[in-house]
Coordinates of C-alpha atoms in Angstrom, one line a residue:
M197 CA 173.6 119.6 120.2
F198 CA 172.7 116.2 121.5
E199 CA 175.4 115.8 124.2
N200 CA 173.0 115.6 127.1
Y201 CA 170.9 113.0 125.3
L202 CA 173.8 110.8 124.4
E203 CA 175.0 110.9 128.0
S204 CA 171.6 109.9 129.3
I205 CA 171.3 106.6 127.2
T206 CA 174.4 104.8 128.4
N207 CA 172.2 102.2 130.1
L208 CA 170.5 101.3 126.8
D209 CA 171.5 98.3 124.7
S210 CA 174.7 98.9 122.7
K211 CA 172.8 98.7 119.4
Y212 CA 170.4 101.5 120.4
Q213 CA 173.3 103.6 121.6
E214 CA 175.1 103.1 118.3
Y215 CA 172.0 104.0 116.3
A216 CA 171.4 107.1 118.4
R217 CA 175.0 108.3 118.0
D218 CA 174.9 107.7 114.2
V219 CA 171.5 109.5 113.8
T220 CA 172.6 112.5 115.9
K221 CA 175.8 112.9 114.0
H222 CA 173.9 112.6 110.7
I223 CA 171.5 115.4 111.8
E224 CA 174.3 117.7 113.0
H225 CA 176.3 117.1 109.8
S226 CA 173.2 117.7 107.6
I227 CA 172.3 120.9 109.4
D228 CA 175.9 122.2 109.0
K229 CA 175.7 121.5 105.2
G230 CA 172.3 123.3 105.0
L231 CA 170.4 120.3 103.7
E232 CA 166.6 119.8 103.9
L233 CA 165.8 117.3 106.6
Y234 CA 163.0 114.7 106.4
A235 CA 162.2 112.5 109.4
T236 CA 160.8 109.0 108.7
H237 CA 159.9 106.0 110.9
S238 CA 163.0 103.8 111.2
H239 CA 163.2 100.0 111.4
C240 CA 159.9 99.8 109.6
T241 CA 159.1 98.9 106.0
D242 CA 156.5 101.7 105.7
G243 CA 158.9 104.4 106.9
G244 CA 161.7 102.8 104.9
V245 CA 159.8 103.0 101.6
A246 CA 158.8 106.6 102.4
G247 CA 162.5 107.3 102.8
S248 CA 163.2 105.7 99.4
M249 CA 160.5 107.9 97.8
I250 CA 162.0 111.0 99.4
K251 CA 165.5 109.9 98.3
Y252 CA 164.2 109.8 94.7
A253 CA 162.3 113.1 94.8
K254 CA 164.8 115.0 96.9
P255 CA 168.2 113.5 96.1
N256 CA 170.2 116.2 97.8
S257 CA 168.2 116.2 101.1
A258 CA 168.9 114.3 104.3
I259 CA 166.6 111.5 105.4
V260 CA 166.6 110.9 109.2
P261 CA 165.0 107.6 110.2
L262 CA 163.7 108.0 113.8
D263 CA 162.0 105.5 116.1
Y264 CA 159.5 106.3 118.8
W265 CA 162.0 105.3 121.6
M266 CA 164.0 108.3 120.5
I267 CA 161.3 110.9 119.8
N268 CA 159.5 110.0 123.0
D269 CA 162.7 110.5 125.0
E270 CA 162.3 113.8 127.0
I271 CA 165.9 115.0 126.4
A272 CA 166.1 114.0 122.8
S273 CA 162.7 115.5 122.0
N274 CA 163.7 118.9 123.3
T275 CA 166.3 119.1 120.5
L276 CA 164.4 117.2 117.8
S277 CA 161.3 119.3 118.2
Q278 CA 163.2 122.5 117.5
I279 CA 164.7 121.4 114.2
D280 CA 163.4 123.0 111.0
W281 CA 162.2 119.8 109.3
S282 CA 161.1 119.9 105.7
G283 CA 158.8 117.0 106.3
I284 CA 157.8 114.2 108.8
V285 CA 156.4 111.0 107.5
D286 CA 154.9 108.0 109.4
L287 CA 155.6 109.5 112.8
K288 CA 153.5 111.6 115.2
P289 CA 154.0 115.4 114.8
F290 CA 156.8 115.9 117.3
N291 CA 157.9 119.3 116.0
N292 CA 157.4 122.7 117.6
T293 CA 158.6 124.8 114.6
K294 CA 156.4 124.9 111.5
I295 CA 157.5 122.3 108.9
G296 CA 156.9 121.8 105.2
F297 CA 154.6 118.8 105.4
W298 CA 153.4 116.1 107.8
V299 CA 152.0 112.7 106.6
D300 CA 150.8 110.0 109.0
H301 CA 148.1 107.4 109.5
H302 CA 148.4 106.3 113.1
V303 CA 145.3 106.5 115.3
S304 CA 147.5 107.5 118.2
A305 CA 148.3 110.8 116.5
M306 CA 144.7 111.9 116.1
N307 CA 144.7 114.3 119.0
I308 CA 148.1 115.8 118.5
P309 CA 147.8 119.2 116.6
P310 CA 150.1 119.2 113.6
N311 CA 152.2 122.3 112.8
A312 CA 152.8 122.0 109.1
N313 CA 152.1 123.9 105.9
K314 CA 150.7 120.7 104.2
I315 CA 149.0 117.9 106.0
R316 CA 148.0 114.4 104.8
F317 CA 146.5 112.4 107.7
D318 CA 144.2 109.4 107.5
A319 CA 143.8 107.6 110.9
Y320 CA 142.5 104.5 109.1
G321 CA 144.8 104.7 106.1
D322 CA 146.9 101.6 105.3
S323 CA 150.4 103.1 105.5
G324 CA 152.4 106.3 105.7
A325 CA 154.2 105.6 102.4
Y326 CA 150.8 105.1 100.7
Q327 CA 149.5 108.4 102.2
L328 CA 152.7 110.1 101.0
L329 CA 152.0 108.8 97.5
L330 CA 148.4 110.0 97.6
S331 CA 149.4 113.4 99.0
N332 CA 151.5 114.2 95.9
F333 CA 153.8 116.3 98.1
L334 CA 156.8 114.9 96.3
G335 CA 155.4 115.4 92.9
G336 CA 155.0 112.6 90.4
L337 CA 156.9 109.3 91.3
P338 CA 157.9 106.5 88.9
R339 CA 156.0 103.3 88.7
H340 CA 158.7 101.3 90.6
L341 CA 158.1 103.5 93.7
V342 CA 154.4 103.5 93.3
E343 CA 154.6 99.7 93.5
L344 CA 156.5 99.8 96.8
A345 CA 154.1 102.3 98.3
I346 CA 151.2 100.0 97.5
M347 CA 153.0 97.1 99.0
T348 CA 153.2 98.9 102.3
R349 CA 149.5 98.8 102.5
T350 CA 150.0 95.1 103.5
T351 CA 153.3 95.3 105.4
D352 CA 152.4 98.1 107.8
T353 CA 149.1 96.6 109.0
A354 CA 150.5 93.1 109.0
N355 CA 147.5 92.3 106.8
Y356 CA 149.0 89.2 105.2
K357 CA 146.9 86.2 104.1
T358 CA 150.0 84.0 104.2
E359 CA 152.4 83.1 107.0
P360 CA 156.0 84.4 107.0
P361 CA 157.8 82.3 104.3
I362 CA 161.0 80.2 104.8
D363 CA 161.8 79.7 101.1
K364 CA 165.1 81.3 99.9
F365 CA 166.3 82.9 96.7
N366 CA 169.7 83.6 95.1
N367 CA 168.3 86.0 92.5
L368 CA 165.0 87.7 92.0
K369 CA 164.9 86.3 88.5
E370 CA 163.7 83.1 90.1
L371 CA 160.5 84.9 90.6
N372 CA 160.2 86.0 86.9
V373 CA 160.0 89.6 88.1
P374 CA 159.1 92.1 85.3
D375 CA 160.8 95.5 85.3
F376 CA 157.7 97.2 86.5
Y377 CA 154.9 95.2 88.1
D378 CA 151.3 95.8 87.4
P379 CA 150.1 98.0 90.3
E380 CA 146.5 96.7 90.1
S381 CA 147.6 93.2 91.1
I382 CA 150.4 94.0 93.5
L383 CA 148.5 93.1 96.7
D384 CA 147.7 89.6 95.3
N385 CA 151.4 88.6 95.2
E386 CA 152.5 88.2 98.8
Q387 CA 155.6 86.4 97.9
R388 CA 157.0 89.7 96.6
I389 CA 155.6 91.7 99.5
W390 CA 157.2 89.4 102.0
L391 CA 160.6 89.9 100.3
L392 CA 160.2 93.7 100.7
D393 CA 159.3 93.3 104.3
D394 CA 162.1 91.0 105.1
A395 CA 164.6 93.3 103.4
W396 CA 163.7 96.0 105.9
N397 CA 163.8 93.5 108.7
T398 CA 167.5 93.1 108.0
A399 CA 168.1 96.8 108.3
H400 CA 169.5 97.5 111.8
S401 CA 172.0 100.2 111.4
L402 CA 171.7 103.7 109.9
K403 CA 174.0 102.6 107.2
D404 CA 171.6 99.7 106.4
H405 CA 168.7 102.1 106.1
F406 CA 170.7 104.4 103.7
E407 CA 171.7 101.4 101.6
L408 CA 168.1 100.3 101.2
H409 CA 167.0 103.9 100.4
K410 CA 169.5 104.1 97.7
E411 CA 168.8 100.7 96.0
L412 CA 165.0 100.9 96.2
S413 CA 164.9 104.5 95.0
R414 CA 166.8 103.5 91.9
Y415 CA 165.4 100.1 91.1
G416 CA 162.3 99.6 93.2
F417 CA 161.6 95.9 94.0
L418 CA 164.5 94.7 91.9
G419 CA 166.8 96.6 94.4
I420 CA 166.1 93.9 96.9
N421 CA 168.5 91.6 94.9
K422 CA 171.4 93.1 96.8
F423 CA 170.0 92.1 100.2
L424 CA 169.0 88.4 99.4
P425 CA 171.9 86.9 101.4
K426 CA 170.7 88.7 104.6
I427 CA 167.1 87.7 103.8
N428 CA 168.0 84.1 103.4
E429 CA 169.7 84.1 106.8
L430 CA 166.6 85.7 108.3
R431 CA 164.5 82.9 106.8
D432 CA 166.8 80.2 108.2
N433 CA 166.0 81.5 111.7
R434 CA 162.3 81.7 110.9
Q435 CA 161.9 77.9 111.1
K436 CA 163.1 77.9 114.6
A437 CA 160.6 80.6 115.5
Y438 CA 157.8 78.4 114.2
E439 CA 158.9 75.6 116.4
A440 CA 159.0 77.9 119.5
A441 CA 155.5 79.3 118.7
D442 CA 154.0 75.8 118.4
Q443 CA 155.2 75.1 122.0
I444 CA 153.0 77.9 123.4
K445 CA 149.5 77.0 124.5
P446 CA 146.9 79.2 122.8
D447 CA 144.6 81.5 124.9
D448 CA 142.7 84.7 124.3
I449 CA 145.6 87.0 124.9
V450 CA 149.1 85.6 125.0
A451 CA 152.4 87.4 125.7
F452 CA 155.8 85.9 125.3
S453 CA 159.0 87.4 126.7
Y454 CA 162.5 86.8 125.5
D455 CA 166.0 88.3 125.7
S456 CA 166.5 91.0 123.1
E457 CA 167.2 89.8 119.6
T458 CA 167.1 86.1 120.4
Q459 CA 163.8 85.4 118.6
D460 CA 162.1 86.2 115.4
K461 CA 159.2 87.9 117.2
F462 CA 157.1 88.7 114.1
T463 CA 157.0 85.0 113.0
I464 CA 156.0 83.9 116.5
L465 CA 153.3 86.6 116.7
R466 CA 151.8 85.5 113.4
R467 CA 152.0 81.8 114.2
L468 CA 150.1 82.4 117.5
Q469 CA 147.4 84.2 115.6
T470 CA 147.1 81.2 113.2
N471 CA 146.8 79.0 116.2
G472 CA 143.8 81.0 117.4
V473 CA 145.2 83.6 119.8
K474 CA 143.1 86.8 119.7
V475 CA 145.9 89.1 120.6
A476 CA 149.6 88.1 120.5
I477 CA 152.2 90.2 122.4
S478 CA 156.0 90.1 122.2
L479 CA 158.0 91.4 125.2
S480 CA 161.7 92.0 124.2
I481 CA 163.8 92.4 127.4
Q482 CA 166.6 94.9 126.9
N483 CA 170.0 94.9 128.6
N484 CA 168.9 97.8 130.8
G485 CA 165.8 95.8 132.0
G486 CA 163.4 97.8 129.8
V487 CA 160.9 96.0 127.6
K488 CA 160.1 96.7 123.9
I489 CA 156.6 95.6 123.2
S490 CA 154.7 94.7 120.0
F491 CA 150.9 94.0 119.9
R492 CA 149.2 92.2 117.1
R493 CA 145.4 91.5 116.9
N494 CA 144.2 88.5 115.0
R495 CA 142.7 89.6 111.7
R496 CA 140.1 86.8 111.8
L497 CA 138.2 88.0 114.9
D498 CA 134.5 88.6 114.7
K499 CA 133.2 92.2 114.9
S500 CA 132.5 92.0 118.7
D501 CA 136.0 91.0 119.6
S502 CA 137.6 93.5 117.2
N503 CA 135.6 96.3 118.6
K504 CA 136.8 95.4 122.2
L505 CA 140.4 94.5 121.5
K506 CA 141.9 97.8 120.3
V507 CA 145.6 97.2 121.1
N508 CA 146.6 100.9 120.6
E509 CA 144.6 101.6 123.8
V510 CA 146.9 99.5 126.0
A511 CA 150.0 100.6 124.1
I512 CA 149.2 104.2 125.0
K513 CA 149.4 103.3 128.6
M514 CA 153.0 102.5 128.0
N515 CA 154.1 105.6 126.1
G516 CA 153.3 103.9 122.8
G517 CA 150.6 103.7 120.2
G518 CA 149.9 102.8 116.6
H519 CA 146.9 101.1 115.1
E520 CA 143.9 99.3 116.6
G521 CA 145.2 96.0 115.3
A522 CA 149.0 96.6 115.5
S523 CA 150.9 98.8 118.0
G524 CA 154.1 99.2 119.9
A525 CA 155.2 100.4 123.3
Y526 CA 158.0 100.4 125.9
A527 CA 157.9 99.6 129.6
N528 CA 160.5 100.2 132.3
N529 CA 160.5 96.5 133.3
L530 CA 158.7 93.2 132.6
D531 CA 156.6 93.3 135.8
E532 CA 155.2 96.7 134.9
A533 CA 154.4 95.5 131.4
L534 CA 152.7 92.3 132.5
R535 CA 150.6 94.2 135.1
I536 CA 149.3 96.7 132.6
I537 CA 148.5 94.1 130.0
N538 CA 146.8 91.9 132.6
D539 CA 144.7 94.7 133.9
W540 CA 143.6 95.6 130.4
S541 CA 142.8 91.9 129.7
Q542 CA 140.7 91.5 132.9
K543 CA 138.8 94.7 132.3
L544 CA 137.8 93.4 128.9
D545 CA 137.0 89.9 130.4
Y546 CA 139.6 88.0 128.4
N547 CA 142.1 85.3 129.6
F548 CA 145.7 86.3 129.6
E549 CA 148.8 84.1 129.7
H550 CA 152.5 85.0 129.8
V551 CA 155.2 82.6 128.6
S552 CA 159.0 83.1 128.9
I553 CA 160.9 81.6 125.9

């Protein structure tokens, strides 16, 4: 089913090849068993929480976490688009066959006609999981999952008021966590939201995704207890990222490039914003020479800068997309990425600097 696709990605980093192999086997196995298939955004807190919601509501279904590097692949998309999906959440509508429902909130999906029986789309909605909650397509959900869906309103737009934390925990009881947190004040407690976000930042393999789906669907926030050792390790590396970011001279638009998986890119992006950078960009160089790109616009910009600096517009130029303030993309090589970003910066009359770290 996916033989041609798997043969075509032998030049990708081994971690992407392994993930693609696992996902395609999972799809083929699930189809053979006659399971309902639900596609969600992988390696993402928003898509992960959506997967946990589906896991609770549809326990006998198959959740398929996909990333844009896969659904944008010409060979893979030929197969993925023909699958009879029961639902697609937090991804652009990539299906050709009519599906049960589609839920999304990305501006870049605005001009793509959906082909679904039920549709919930808000281009300026905070997160896909929250839109899924509002849609009621899954029926009523327990309070512990409502809480997580509300938390993604912060995680998916990187709309934190605090910087990524470095404090560590051995047990969530240290936070005095109640069984079910008051939804009305969820967004005021970023310590908890950061823990949810960091839990998903430790999920790299398909197995990691499924383990989080299982624990969060059962226990909600308290399910994170199982992943605290990995979160603590992530936070140990975060201090090094702060030190790296503080060595970068601020400018209007700053991009930093690095070898894949050697840096905590999100912490550096956030620190650059704190240091006054209007748009911070990470350029992760893959083994095959390609570049995964993340764009983050500073939330403290005035209206004039915000109206001009819509990062999804430059991401679209590199087969990506997302939100006006946070987007992702992929370039064939570093020179191509820098050229496109520099042209975009010059056109808008902003200074652009690139640093290799």
